[in-house]
mmCIF file of C-alpha atoms in Angstrom:
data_model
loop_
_atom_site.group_PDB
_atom_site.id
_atom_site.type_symbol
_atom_site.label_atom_id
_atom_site.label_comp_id
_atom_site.label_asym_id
_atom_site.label_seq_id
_atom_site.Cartn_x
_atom_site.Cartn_y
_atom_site.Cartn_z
ATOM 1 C CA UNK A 1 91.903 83.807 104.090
ATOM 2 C CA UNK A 2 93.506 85.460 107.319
ATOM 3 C CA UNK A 3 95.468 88.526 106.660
ATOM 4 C CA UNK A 4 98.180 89.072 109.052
ATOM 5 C CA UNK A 5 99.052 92.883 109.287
ATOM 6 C CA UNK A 6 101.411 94.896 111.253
ATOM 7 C CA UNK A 7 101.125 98.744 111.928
ATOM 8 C CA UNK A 8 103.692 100.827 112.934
ATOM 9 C CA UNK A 9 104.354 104.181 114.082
ATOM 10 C CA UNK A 10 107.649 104.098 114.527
ATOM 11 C CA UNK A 11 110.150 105.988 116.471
ATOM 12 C CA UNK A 12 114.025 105.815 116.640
ATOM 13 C CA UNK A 13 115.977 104.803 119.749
ATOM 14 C CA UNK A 14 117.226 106.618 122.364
ATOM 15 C CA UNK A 15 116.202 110.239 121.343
ATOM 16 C CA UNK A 16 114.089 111.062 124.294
ATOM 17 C CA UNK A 17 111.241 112.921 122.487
ATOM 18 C CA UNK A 18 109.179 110.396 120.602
ATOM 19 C CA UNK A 19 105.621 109.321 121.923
ATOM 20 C CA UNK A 20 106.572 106.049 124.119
ATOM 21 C CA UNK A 21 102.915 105.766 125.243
ATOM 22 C CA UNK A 22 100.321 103.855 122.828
ATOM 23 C CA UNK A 23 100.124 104.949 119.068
ATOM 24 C CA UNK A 24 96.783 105.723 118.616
ATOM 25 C CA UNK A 25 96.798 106.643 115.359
ATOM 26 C CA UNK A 26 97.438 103.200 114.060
ATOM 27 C CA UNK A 27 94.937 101.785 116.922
ATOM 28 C CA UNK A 28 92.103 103.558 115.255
ATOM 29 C CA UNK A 29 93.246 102.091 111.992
ATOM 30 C CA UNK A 30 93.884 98.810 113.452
ATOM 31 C CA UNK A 31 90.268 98.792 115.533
ATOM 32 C CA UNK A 32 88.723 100.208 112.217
ATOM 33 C CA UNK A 33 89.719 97.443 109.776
ATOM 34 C CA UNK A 34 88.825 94.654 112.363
ATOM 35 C CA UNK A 35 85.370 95.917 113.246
ATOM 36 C CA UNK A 36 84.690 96.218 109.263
ATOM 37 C CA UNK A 37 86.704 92.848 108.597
ATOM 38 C CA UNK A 38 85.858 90.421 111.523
ATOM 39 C CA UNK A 39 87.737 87.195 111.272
ATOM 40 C CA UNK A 40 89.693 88.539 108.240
ATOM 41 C CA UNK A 41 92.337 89.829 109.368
ATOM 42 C CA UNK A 42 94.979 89.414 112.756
ATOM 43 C CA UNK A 43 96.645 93.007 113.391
ATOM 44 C CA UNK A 44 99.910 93.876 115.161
ATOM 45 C CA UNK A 45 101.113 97.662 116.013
ATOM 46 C CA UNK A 46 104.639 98.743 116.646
ATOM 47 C CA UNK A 47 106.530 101.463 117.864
ATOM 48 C CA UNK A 48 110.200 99.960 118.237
ATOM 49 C CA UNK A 49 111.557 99.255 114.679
ATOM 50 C CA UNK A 50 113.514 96.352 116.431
ATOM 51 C CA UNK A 51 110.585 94.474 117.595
ATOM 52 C CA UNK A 52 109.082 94.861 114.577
ATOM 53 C CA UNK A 53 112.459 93.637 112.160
ATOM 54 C CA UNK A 54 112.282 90.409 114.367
ATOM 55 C CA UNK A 55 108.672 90.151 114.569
ATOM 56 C CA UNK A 56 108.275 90.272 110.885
ATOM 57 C CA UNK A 57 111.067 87.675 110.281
ATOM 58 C CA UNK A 58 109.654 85.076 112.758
ATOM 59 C CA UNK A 59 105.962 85.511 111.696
ATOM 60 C CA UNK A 60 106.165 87.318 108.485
ATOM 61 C CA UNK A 61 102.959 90.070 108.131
ATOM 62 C CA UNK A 62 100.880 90.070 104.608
ATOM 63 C CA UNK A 63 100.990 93.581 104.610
ATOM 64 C CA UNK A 64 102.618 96.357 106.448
ATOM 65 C CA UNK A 65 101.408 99.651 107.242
ATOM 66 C CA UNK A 66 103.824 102.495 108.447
ATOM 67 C CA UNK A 67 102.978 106.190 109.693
ATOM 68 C CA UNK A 68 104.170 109.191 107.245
ATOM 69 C CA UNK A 69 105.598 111.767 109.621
ATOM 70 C CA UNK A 70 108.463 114.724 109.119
ATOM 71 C CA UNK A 71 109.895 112.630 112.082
ATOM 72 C CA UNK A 72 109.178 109.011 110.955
ATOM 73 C CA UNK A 73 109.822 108.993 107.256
ATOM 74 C CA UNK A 74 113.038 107.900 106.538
ATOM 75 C CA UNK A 75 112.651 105.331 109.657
ATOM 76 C CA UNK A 76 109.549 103.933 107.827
ATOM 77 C CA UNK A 77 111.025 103.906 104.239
ATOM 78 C CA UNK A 78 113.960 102.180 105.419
ATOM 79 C CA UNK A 79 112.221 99.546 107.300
ATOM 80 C CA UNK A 80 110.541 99.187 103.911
ATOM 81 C CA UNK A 81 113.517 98.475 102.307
ATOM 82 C CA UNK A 82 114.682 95.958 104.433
ATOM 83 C CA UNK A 83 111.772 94.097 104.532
ATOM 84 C CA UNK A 84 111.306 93.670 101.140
ATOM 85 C CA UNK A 85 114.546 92.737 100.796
ATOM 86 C CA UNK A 86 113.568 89.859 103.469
ATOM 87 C CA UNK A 87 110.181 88.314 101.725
ATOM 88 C CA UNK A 88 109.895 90.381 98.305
ATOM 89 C CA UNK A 89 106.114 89.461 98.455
ATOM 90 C CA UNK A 90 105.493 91.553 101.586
ATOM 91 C CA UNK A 91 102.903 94.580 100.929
ATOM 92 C CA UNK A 92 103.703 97.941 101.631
ATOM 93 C CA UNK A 93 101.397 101.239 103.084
ATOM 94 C CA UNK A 94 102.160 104.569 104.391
ATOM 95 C CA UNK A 95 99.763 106.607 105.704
ATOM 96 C CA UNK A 96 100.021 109.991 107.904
ATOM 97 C CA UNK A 97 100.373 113.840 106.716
ATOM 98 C CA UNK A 98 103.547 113.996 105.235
ATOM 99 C CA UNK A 99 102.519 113.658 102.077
ATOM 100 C CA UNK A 100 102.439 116.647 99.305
ATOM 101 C CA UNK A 101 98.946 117.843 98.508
ATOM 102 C CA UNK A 102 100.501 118.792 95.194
ATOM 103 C CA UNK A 103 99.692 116.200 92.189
ATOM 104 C CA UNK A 104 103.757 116.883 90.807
ATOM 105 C CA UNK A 105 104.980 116.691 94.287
ATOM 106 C CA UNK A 106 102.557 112.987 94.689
ATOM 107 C CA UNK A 107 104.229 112.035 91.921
ATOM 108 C CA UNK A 108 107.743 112.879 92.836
ATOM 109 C CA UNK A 109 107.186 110.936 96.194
ATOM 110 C CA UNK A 110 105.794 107.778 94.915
ATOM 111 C CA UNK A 111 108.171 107.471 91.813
ATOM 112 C CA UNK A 112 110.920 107.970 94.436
ATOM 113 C CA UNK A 113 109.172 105.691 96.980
ATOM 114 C CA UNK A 114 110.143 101.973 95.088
ATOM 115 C CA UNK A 115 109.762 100.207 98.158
ATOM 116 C CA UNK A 116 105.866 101.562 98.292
ATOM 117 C CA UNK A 117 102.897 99.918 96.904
ATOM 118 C CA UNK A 118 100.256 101.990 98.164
ATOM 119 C CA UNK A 119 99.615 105.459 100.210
ATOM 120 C CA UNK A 120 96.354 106.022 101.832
ATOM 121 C CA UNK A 121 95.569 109.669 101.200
ATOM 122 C CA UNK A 122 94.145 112.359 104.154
ATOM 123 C CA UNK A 123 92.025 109.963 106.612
ATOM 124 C CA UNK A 124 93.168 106.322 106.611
ATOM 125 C CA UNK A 125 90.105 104.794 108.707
ATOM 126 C CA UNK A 126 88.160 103.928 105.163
ATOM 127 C CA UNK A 127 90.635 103.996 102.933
ATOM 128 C CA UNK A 128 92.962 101.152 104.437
ATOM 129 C CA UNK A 129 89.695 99.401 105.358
ATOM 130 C CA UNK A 130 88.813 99.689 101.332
ATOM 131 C CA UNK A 131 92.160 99.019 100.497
ATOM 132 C CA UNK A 132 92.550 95.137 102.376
ATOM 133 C CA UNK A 133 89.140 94.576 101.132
ATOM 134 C CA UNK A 134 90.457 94.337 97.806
ATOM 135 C CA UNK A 135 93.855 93.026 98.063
ATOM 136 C CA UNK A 136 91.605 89.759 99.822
ATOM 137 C CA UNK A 137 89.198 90.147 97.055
ATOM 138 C CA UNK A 138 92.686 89.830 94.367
ATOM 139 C CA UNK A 139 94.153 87.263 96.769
ATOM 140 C CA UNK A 140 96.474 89.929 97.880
ATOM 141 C CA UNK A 141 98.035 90.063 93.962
ATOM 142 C CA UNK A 142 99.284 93.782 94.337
ATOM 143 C CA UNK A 143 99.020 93.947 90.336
ATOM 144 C CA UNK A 144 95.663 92.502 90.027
ATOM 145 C CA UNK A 145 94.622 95.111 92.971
ATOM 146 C CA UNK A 146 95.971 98.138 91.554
ATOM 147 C CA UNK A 147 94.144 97.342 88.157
ATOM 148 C CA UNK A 148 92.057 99.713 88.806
ATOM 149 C CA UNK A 149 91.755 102.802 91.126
ATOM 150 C CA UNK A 150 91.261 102.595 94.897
ATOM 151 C CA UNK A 151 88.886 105.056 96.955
ATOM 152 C CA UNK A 152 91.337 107.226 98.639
ATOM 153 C CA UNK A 153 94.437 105.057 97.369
ATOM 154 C CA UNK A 154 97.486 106.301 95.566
ATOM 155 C CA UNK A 155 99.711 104.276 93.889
ATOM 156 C CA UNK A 156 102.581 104.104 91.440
ATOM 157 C CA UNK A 157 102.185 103.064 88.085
ATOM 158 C CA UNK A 158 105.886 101.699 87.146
ATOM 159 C CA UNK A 159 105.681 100.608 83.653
ATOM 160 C CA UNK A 160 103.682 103.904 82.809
ATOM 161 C CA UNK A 161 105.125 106.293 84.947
ATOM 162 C CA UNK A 162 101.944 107.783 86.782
ATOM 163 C CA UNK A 163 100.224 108.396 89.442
ATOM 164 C CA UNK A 164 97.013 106.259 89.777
ATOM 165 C CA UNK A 165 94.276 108.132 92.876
ATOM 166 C CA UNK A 166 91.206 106.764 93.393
ATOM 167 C CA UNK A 167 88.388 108.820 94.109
ATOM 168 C CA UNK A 168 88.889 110.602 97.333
ATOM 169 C CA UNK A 169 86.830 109.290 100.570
ATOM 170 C CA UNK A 170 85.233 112.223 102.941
ATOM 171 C CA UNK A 171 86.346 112.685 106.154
ATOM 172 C CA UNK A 172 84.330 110.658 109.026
ATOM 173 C CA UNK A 173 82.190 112.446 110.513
ATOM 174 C CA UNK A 174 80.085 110.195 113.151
ATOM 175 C CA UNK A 175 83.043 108.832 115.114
ATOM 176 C CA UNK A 176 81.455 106.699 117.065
ATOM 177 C CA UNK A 177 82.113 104.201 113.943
ATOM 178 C CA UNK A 178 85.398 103.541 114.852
ATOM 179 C CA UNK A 179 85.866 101.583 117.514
ATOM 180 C CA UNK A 180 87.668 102.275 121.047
ATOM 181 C CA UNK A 181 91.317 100.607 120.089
ATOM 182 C CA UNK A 182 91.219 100.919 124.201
ATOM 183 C CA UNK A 183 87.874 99.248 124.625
ATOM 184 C CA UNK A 184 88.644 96.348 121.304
ATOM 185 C CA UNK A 185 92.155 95.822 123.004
#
């Protein structure tokens, strides 16, 4: 199966101090999960929320991955909303710092969150790689995946009301395992 994903890090219109140039935050990601996944998957990364709205209802992504910033939050969680709105099946990541370190706080976010399947907690590299290796292995059934715990993966559990975090995943140290998003286009 081909996985179609989209990455964003989006930034809002017109206010003449977001980060025009390339988002390299999500290019690691995207360069990551396609050197570790070859074939697998076809990635797409965003920084205008308007390409990505008509993007996503001409060739509809599998999953969607959107940055966690003070600055990009409510963009992202919105563009959640609508989207799953638009195809219900459509799963949803945030990644990026701003995100409590607190376990009530976590909780408190992703309760609040209902447009969010999963968060990828601290360094995203491994943990998003891990996290579309199993929603492939579960043929991308979001219940069957979050069955159990995810290395470095939060989620919600709905029906009873917690907080499920896999194990956390070390930082990286050897960078030179993820791939030049410059050099892998």
């Amino acid at each position: 199966m081909s996985l179609t994903i989209y990455l964003a890090d989006l930034m809002y219109k017109n206010d003449g101090v977001g980060n025009k140039g390339m988002p390299l935050n999500i290019g690691f990601l995207a360069s990551y999960v396609s050197a570790r996944l070859p074939g697998q998957v076809r990635i797409r990364l965003f920084k205008d929320p308007e390409a990505l709205l008509s993007m996503a209802k001409s060739d509809p992504p599998h999953i969607l991955g959107l940055s966690n910033y003070p600055w990009t939050r409510n963009l992202s969680l919105e563009t959640f909303k609508v989207l799953k709105r638009v195809q219900p099946s459509l799963i949803t990541v945030m990644g990026g710092p701003n995100y409590p370190d607190e376990p009530h706080k976590q909780v408190r976010f992703m309760a609040e969150c209902e447009y969010l399947d999963f968060y990828t907690y601290k360094e995203s590299e491994q943990t998003f790689a891990g996290l579309v290796s199993r929603l492939l292995e579960c043929g991308l059934d979001v219940g069957e995946a979050k069955r159990a715990p995810i290395p470095g993966v939060h989620f919600y559990d709905r029906r009873e009301r917690r907080l499920v975090k896999g194990e956390f995943i070390a930082r990286l140290v050897d960078l030179d395992t993820v791939p030049s998003p410059y050099l892998t286009g």
